[in-house]
């Protein structure tokens, strides 16, 4: 993020603009929505600017900008539509201490003006750092359609009511009150007219003041394989409401970004064969936060019910008499098999599929290798990178064909996803040569479709 978005207080402050043509007009239409004192410097100004000046909406100085004219200005816009003149006025404004924007010159500007959706006092700013103005306008148009025109009125009335709402305890009780107002009681009252909104707020506040404090609760949420677009709507809602998020090591940063900014974020990462927080400590952490009345999200990679030690955490929460529920997620096997263009089951090939883990609490996990070694069997093997040689040995020992296809998908569903096709005979060496550092899932008995496979030669070339 090269341009950090902020909202600048403009009341009682000065904004200066140099220019009197179309570029100046476009900026002024937006700037006049602010409460700033606007001064325009232009030897020749468009007729509309003259009208605005006569109406007292801005001050028009009918000459070119000179040294000192932008002193004490919060912002300055160079909009002369002449490269040399814009450079001259921008230099003056910088010397005067103002932040400078040169219209259509991102490189020399100190700030940019975003596309804005105006539902005063609700304002949505959209910026693309100059990369795609057309995209910003498209997003603006979409939001204009989605946000009702009455939203600003609701926000204005709500703002005036904030002092009364302070009677509610800080934190979740207030958030619940405002959530009810903006998404339920407010819009319903607005349908009867603006005068009905304030009485509805008074009634709503009485209802919330009479409520007992919400008890702590734990949501065991599957975050999916990493792509935030594969997060379920229910999971997204749980993150939005969480006071505390206790997450695994493999949760992608993009998904963590979806949590409320005020939420407490706790990394409870566990790593096979390496140092990590013990399961007992994680259980205690979940209970500790929930006992304070917090709404806790225990965020697990993939689906919480697949190799996630879920039962142990549920037992701990249940023993503490804390309420809980499960939000399923897309397991990594589903995302990975979609990435290789295959299905987990196929008529005349396999009518069942096994989900296996490469290791458990005691080390390498043992399974029914004899059954898995039969022709046509398919297995999704989680956490199998470090146990690849053990898996290979067990399968071959029980008669598996050394030519059985094995596909390894690293970082399934993420931008850095890699798909590697190999065989049981070559599996350990393939993984060594591929220099894998991300989470990987193996499919025993499935080969990637030709277009999805990444040749080992290409992997080695990229690694080197």
XYZ file of C-alpha atoms in Angstrom:
464
model
C 0.000 0.000 0.000
C 1.846 3.076 -1.261
C -1.007 5.502 -0.537
C -2.360 5.261 3.003
C -6.068 6.148 3.090
C -7.225 8.702 5.670
C -10.174 11.053 6.083
C -8.998 14.654 6.490
C -10.932 17.052 8.738
C -11.722 20.075 6.532
C -13.898 22.306 8.725
C -12.174 25.663 9.205
C -9.284 24.716 6.921
C -8.175 25.987 3.530
C -7.908 24.182 0.209
C -6.263 25.999 -2.697
C -6.632 25.143 -6.390
C -4.851 26.598 -9.385
C -6.736 26.395 -12.694
C -9.986 27.454 -14.255
C -10.816 24.837 -16.887
C -12.465 21.419 -17.019
C -9.943 19.715 -14.726
C -10.531 22.414 -12.114
C -14.302 22.057 -12.464
C -14.148 18.293 -11.882
C -12.126 18.705 -8.670
C -14.223 21.592 -7.389
C -17.482 19.667 -7.697
C -16.050 17.196 -5.194
C -14.187 19.659 -2.976
C -17.260 21.840 -2.470
C -18.923 18.925 -0.667
C -16.406 19.485 2.126
C -16.529 22.225 4.777
C -13.196 23.713 3.721
C -12.662 27.296 2.604
C -11.804 26.923 -1.095
C -9.701 29.451 -2.986
C -9.217 29.237 -6.748
C -6.404 31.035 -8.601
C -7.063 31.461 -12.343
C -6.460 34.326 -14.757
C -9.405 33.010 -16.800
C -12.064 30.910 -15.083
C -14.922 28.866 -16.479
C -18.342 30.527 -16.214
C -19.465 27.951 -13.648
C -16.557 28.832 -11.370
C -17.562 32.497 -11.684
C -21.116 31.561 -10.624
C -19.878 29.572 -7.618
C -17.726 32.549 -6.610
C -20.701 34.928 -6.877
C -22.722 32.531 -4.691
C -20.022 32.567 -2.012
C -19.210 28.872 -2.418
C -15.545 29.652 -3.102
C -13.135 32.543 -3.428
C -11.884 33.296 -6.938
C -8.597 35.191 -7.361
C -8.302 36.228 -11.017
C -4.566 35.818 -11.440
C -1.926 33.088 -11.463
C -0.747 31.555 -8.194
C 2.179 33.323 -6.518
C 4.508 32.515 -3.642
C 2.685 32.579 -0.318
C -0.795 32.008 -1.809
C -0.938 28.424 -0.507
C 0.448 29.200 2.946
C -1.628 27.502 5.691
C -3.543 25.465 3.086
C -4.203 21.839 4.032
C -4.319 20.710 0.386
C -3.336 22.150 -2.973
C -4.515 21.056 -6.421
C -2.579 21.919 -9.560
C -5.250 21.803 -12.295
C -3.988 24.178 -14.987
C -3.833 21.396 -17.603
C -0.388 22.685 -18.577
C 2.632 20.654 -17.536
C 4.965 23.603 -17.003
C 2.402 25.692 -15.112
C 1.370 22.715 -12.957
C 5.016 22.115 -12.056
C 5.462 25.809 -11.193
C 2.394 26.068 -8.963
C 3.101 22.700 -7.326
C 6.592 23.893 -6.366
C 5.122 27.052 -4.828
C 2.532 25.094 -2.846
C 5.146 22.642 -1.546
C 7.309 25.567 -0.423
C 4.248 27.008 1.331
C 3.807 23.745 3.233
C 0.707 22.338 1.533
C 0.176 18.711 0.446
C 0.124 18.747 -3.355
C -1.931 16.905 -5.954
C -1.214 17.459 -9.640
C -4.185 16.406 -11.734
C -3.378 13.399 -13.946
C 0.201 13.249 -12.634
C 0.426 10.449 -10.089
C 4.222 10.392 -10.006
C 4.662 13.984 -8.796
C 1.589 14.075 -6.527
C 1.897 13.721 -2.763
C -1.656 12.442 -2.395
C -4.458 11.202 -4.612
C -8.190 11.841 -4.504
C -10.194 8.599 -4.456
C -13.498 7.859 -6.110
C -16.135 8.614 -3.497
C -19.558 7.220 -2.686
C -21.313 9.985 -0.771
C -23.976 9.094 1.780
C -23.046 11.946 4.093
C -21.961 11.398 6.837
C -21.180 7.910 5.485
C -18.407 8.184 2.919
C -16.806 5.327 1.001
C -13.460 6.074 -0.639
C -12.131 3.854 -3.445
C -8.559 4.065 -4.661
C -6.422 2.051 -7.066
C -3.205 4.103 -6.667
C -3.680 5.297 -10.226
C -3.478 1.781 -11.644
C -7.083 1.430 -12.770
C -9.362 4.497 -12.561
C -11.948 2.653 -14.667
C -12.080 -0.097 -12.033
C -12.526 2.462 -9.244
C -15.454 4.002 -11.117
C -17.022 0.564 -11.636
C -16.750 -0.220 -7.916
C -18.230 3.187 -7.128
C -21.192 2.537 -9.427
C -21.778 -0.860 -7.825
C -21.716 0.595 -4.303
C -24.010 3.458 -5.326
C -26.610 0.861 -6.264
C -26.106 -1.217 -3.117
C -26.146 1.546 -0.493
C -29.623 3.044 0.007
C -29.952 6.802 -0.213
C -31.480 6.765 3.288
C -28.241 5.456 4.784
C -26.889 8.972 5.322
C -30.049 10.000 7.187
C -29.826 6.955 9.460
C -26.157 7.709 10.153
C -26.862 11.383 10.883
C -29.623 10.513 13.371
C -27.470 7.766 14.878
C -24.556 10.165 15.323
C -26.747 12.517 17.349
C -27.804 9.555 19.515
C -24.307 8.342 20.383
C -24.286 10.118 23.752
C -27.451 8.323 24.846
C -26.065 4.977 23.651
C -23.053 5.448 25.937
C -25.354 4.225 28.721
C -24.619 0.743 27.381
C -21.386 -0.975 28.479
C -18.465 -0.419 26.137
C -17.706 -3.171 23.637
C -20.093 -5.855 22.448
C -23.293 -4.458 24.079
C -22.866 -1.214 22.150
C -21.934 -3.006 18.937
C -25.034 -5.187 19.214
C -27.187 -2.097 19.745
C -25.813 -0.282 16.699
C -25.998 -3.431 14.588
C -29.699 -3.735 15.447
C -30.240 -0.072 14.644
C -28.509 0.061 11.262
C -29.647 -3.295 9.925
C -33.056 -3.868 11.527
C -34.814 -1.214 13.610
C -33.502 1.825 11.727
C -34.441 0.796 8.175
C -37.821 -0.456 9.427
C -38.549 2.886 11.106
C -37.257 4.812 8.078
C -39.963 3.186 5.973
C -42.500 5.130 8.070
C -40.616 8.391 7.602
C -37.633 10.178 9.141
C -39.674 11.344 12.158
C -40.193 7.719 13.209
C -36.483 6.976 13.556
C -35.694 8.764 16.844
C -38.587 7.145 18.773
C -37.471 3.768 17.386
C -33.965 4.458 18.714
C -35.314 5.270 22.173
C -37.289 2.007 22.243
C -34.315 0.033 20.983
C -32.041 1.476 23.664
C -34.505 0.528 26.413
C -34.602 -3.019 25.046
C -30.830 -3.323 25.026
C -30.422 -1.769 28.482
C -32.761 -4.437 29.836
C -30.796 -7.287 28.283
C -28.510 -9.469 30.332
C -24.903 -9.652 29.159
C -24.331 -12.153 26.391
C -22.518 -15.261 27.551
C -19.230 -16.294 26.003
C -19.483 -18.568 23.003
C -17.050 -20.424 20.769
C -17.446 -20.893 17.022
C -15.188 -23.580 15.554
C -14.775 -22.202 12.052
C -13.267 -23.855 8.979
C -11.314 -21.215 7.059
C -10.985 -23.263 3.895
C -7.717 -23.915 2.050
C -6.538 -20.286 1.909
C -8.360 -18.506 -0.906
C -10.578 -15.927 0.851
C -13.213 -16.389 -1.864
C -13.640 -19.993 -0.677
C -14.601 -18.822 2.801
C -18.282 -19.522 3.503
C -20.717 -16.685 4.185
C -21.330 -18.108 7.657
C -17.604 -18.135 8.401
C -17.296 -14.551 7.166
C -20.116 -13.489 9.472
C -18.492 -15.257 12.448
C -15.224 -13.380 11.828
C -17.094 -10.101 11.607
C -18.711 -10.687 15.023
C -15.723 -12.180 16.853
C -14.140 -10.499 19.875
C -11.248 -12.986 19.828
C -9.840 -15.016 16.918
C -7.575 -17.945 17.826
C -6.097 -19.137 14.550
C -3.871 -21.819 13.101
C -0.469 -21.265 11.524
C -1.779 -22.031 8.016
C -4.544 -19.396 7.912
C -3.768 -17.008 5.056
C -3.196 -13.301 5.839
C -6.025 -12.405 3.443
C -8.512 -14.308 5.619
C -7.162 -12.850 8.869
C -7.696 -9.405 7.341
C -11.440 -10.108 7.299
C -11.677 -10.092 11.098
C -12.761 -6.930 12.883
C -9.884 -4.517 13.473
C -10.737 -4.460 17.189
C -10.677 -8.247 17.565
C -7.898 -9.836 19.611
C -5.839 -12.021 17.239
C -4.060 -15.006 18.804
C -1.686 -17.212 16.813
C -2.020 -20.734 18.203
C -0.007 -22.302 15.406
C 0.856 -25.983 15.580
C 3.535 -27.534 13.389
C 4.199 -31.202 12.922
C 7.636 -32.383 14.136
C 8.424 -28.850 15.355
C 7.955 -26.491 18.312
C 4.384 -25.336 18.773
C 1.729 -24.473 21.330
C 0.513 -27.621 23.071
C -3.074 -28.727 22.573
C -3.740 -28.364 26.310
C -2.576 -24.748 26.137
C -4.840 -24.078 23.162
C -7.800 -25.618 24.986
C -7.091 -23.452 28.032
C -6.749 -20.353 25.851
C -10.152 -20.891 24.217
C -11.846 -21.410 27.581
C -10.070 -18.445 29.181
C -11.307 -15.983 26.538
C -14.830 -17.388 26.366
C -15.243 -17.175 30.153
C -14.845 -13.391 29.940
C -18.000 -13.268 27.814
C -16.115 -12.966 24.532
C -17.423 -14.338 21.273
C -14.478 -16.539 20.268
C -13.718 -17.852 16.804
C -11.386 -20.840 16.769
C -10.232 -20.571 13.178
C -8.868 -23.745 11.610
C -7.398 -24.275 8.161
C -9.573 -26.245 5.738
C -12.498 -27.899 7.489
C -12.444 -27.916 11.275
C -13.707 -31.507 11.389
C -10.839 -32.992 9.343
C -7.573 -33.624 11.252
C -8.159 -30.537 13.367
C -8.127 -31.990 16.918
C -11.667 -30.591 17.097
C -13.075 -33.112 19.570
C -10.461 -32.253 22.190
C -11.305 -28.559 21.973
C -15.054 -29.211 22.065
C -14.586 -31.401 25.163
C -12.664 -28.604 26.898
C -15.341 -26.036 26.067
C -18.159 -28.390 27.074
C -16.469 -29.205 30.399
C -16.310 -25.443 31.047
C -20.066 -25.199 30.284
C -19.471 -22.790 27.391
C -21.721 -22.785 24.333
C -20.265 -23.661 20.951
C -21.115 -24.436 17.343
C -19.255 -25.604 14.232
C -19.014 -23.729 10.928
C -17.837 -26.201 8.242
C -15.204 -25.163 5.737
C -13.923 -26.412 2.401
C -11.293 -29.021 3.183
C -7.956 -28.856 1.394
C -8.667 -32.111 -0.435
C -11.656 -30.558 -2.198
C -9.656 -27.516 -3.291
C -6.646 -29.589 -4.308
C -8.569 -32.120 -6.398
C -10.343 -29.252 -8.172
C -6.938 -27.733 -8.934
C -5.790 -30.883 -10.761
C -9.033 -31.233 -12.719
C -9.988 -34.569 -11.197
C -12.701 -35.992 -8.957
C -12.183 -37.885 -5.736
C -14.336 -40.781 -6.924
C -14.934 -42.178 -10.392
C -17.120 -44.922 -11.765
C -15.179 -48.124 -12.493
C -12.135 -46.744 -10.685
C -12.962 -46.126 -7.024
C -16.248 -45.817 -5.162
C -14.597 -44.591 -1.980
C -11.739 -42.292 -1.004
C -9.610 -42.285 2.138
C -8.548 -39.178 4.032
C -5.264 -39.984 5.799
C -2.787 -38.054 7.887
C 0.927 -38.511 7.347
C 1.687 -38.172 11.035
C -0.076 -38.090 14.373
C 0.921 -37.207 17.950
C 3.268 -40.195 18.147
C 5.029 -39.581 14.839
C 4.401 -41.251 11.473
C 0.803 -42.481 11.311
C 0.024 -46.116 10.518
C -2.909 -47.162 8.337
C -4.374 -50.170 6.548
C -1.587 -50.170 3.971
C -2.617 -53.529 2.480
C -6.059 -52.217 1.578
C -4.643 -48.965 0.205
C -2.076 -50.819 -1.924
C -4.823 -52.436 -4.022
C -5.199 -51.242 -7.626
C -7.596 -48.331 -8.089
C -7.502 -47.037 -4.512
C -7.419 -43.261 -3.966
C -6.300 -41.441 -0.826
C -5.901 -37.794 0.142
C -2.908 -37.629 2.451
C -2.659 -34.591 4.723
C 0.596 -33.525 6.368
C 2.545 -36.069 4.358
C 5.649 -34.181 3.170
C 7.952 -35.238 6.003
C 6.583 -38.778 6.058
C 6.779 -39.378 2.271
C 9.522 -42.011 2.500
C 7.665 -43.818 5.296
C 4.434 -43.832 3.252
C 6.252 -45.057 0.156
C 7.922 -47.855 2.077
C 4.734 -49.089 3.705
C 2.795 -49.128 0.429
C 5.494 -50.899 -1.563
C 5.960 -53.386 1.286
C 2.269 -54.283 0.946
C 2.426 -54.760 -2.815
C 1.536 -51.345 -4.254
C 2.561 -50.758 -7.864
C 5.621 -48.500 -7.917
C 4.149 -46.745 -10.986
C 1.011 -45.669 -9.090
C 0.493 -41.941 -9.763
C 0.923 -39.503 -6.900
C 0.074 -35.816 -7.179
C 1.326 -33.238 -4.703
C -0.422 -29.872 -4.458
C 1.373 -27.150 -2.526
C -0.601 -24.120 -1.263
C -3.846 -25.366 -2.789
C -6.156 -22.554 -3.982
C -3.611 -19.809 -3.260
C -1.816 -17.631 -5.832
C 1.462 -19.503 -5.158
C -0.148 -22.917 -5.739
C 2.068 -25.609 -7.359
C 0.969 -28.947 -8.796
C 3.548 -31.714 -9.118
C 2.872 -35.076 -10.718
C 5.076 -38.037 -9.827
C 4.860 -41.770 -9.021
C 5.092 -43.766 -5.825
C 8.601 -44.893 -6.778
C 9.851 -41.305 -7.214
C 7.838 -39.605 -4.467
C 10.533 -38.832 -1.815
C 13.076 -37.605 -4.371
C 10.452 -35.525 -6.161
C 9.611 -33.711 -2.935
C 13.292 -33.156 -2.159
C 13.923 -31.722 -5.620
C 10.841 -29.485 -5.478
C 12.026 -27.532 -2.375
C 8.513 -27.259 -0.972
C 8.047 -24.814 1.893
C 4.246 -24.416 1.970
C 1.507 -26.758 3.150
C 1.029 -29.654 0.753
C -1.549 -32.368 0.186
C -0.856 -35.633 -1.653
C -3.229 -37.624 -3.780
C -2.240 -41.273 -3.947
C -3.766 -42.873 -7.035
C -4.584 -39.647 -8.898
C -2.560 -37.993 -11.652
C -3.099 -34.357 -12.631
C -4.595 -33.634 -15.995
C -1.847 -32.796 -18.479
C -2.482 -29.051 -18.458
C -2.205 -28.837 -14.682
C 0.986 -30.826 -14.132
C 4.246 -28.997 -13.527
C 7.254 -30.893 -14.867
C 10.066 -31.539 -12.414
C 12.548 -29.839 -14.758
C 10.513 -26.629 -14.539
C 10.289 -26.896 -10.737
C 14.075 -27.288 -10.469
C 14.662 -24.360 -12.801
C 12.373 -22.101 -10.722
C 13.984 -23.240 -7.484
C 17.467 -22.521 -8.753
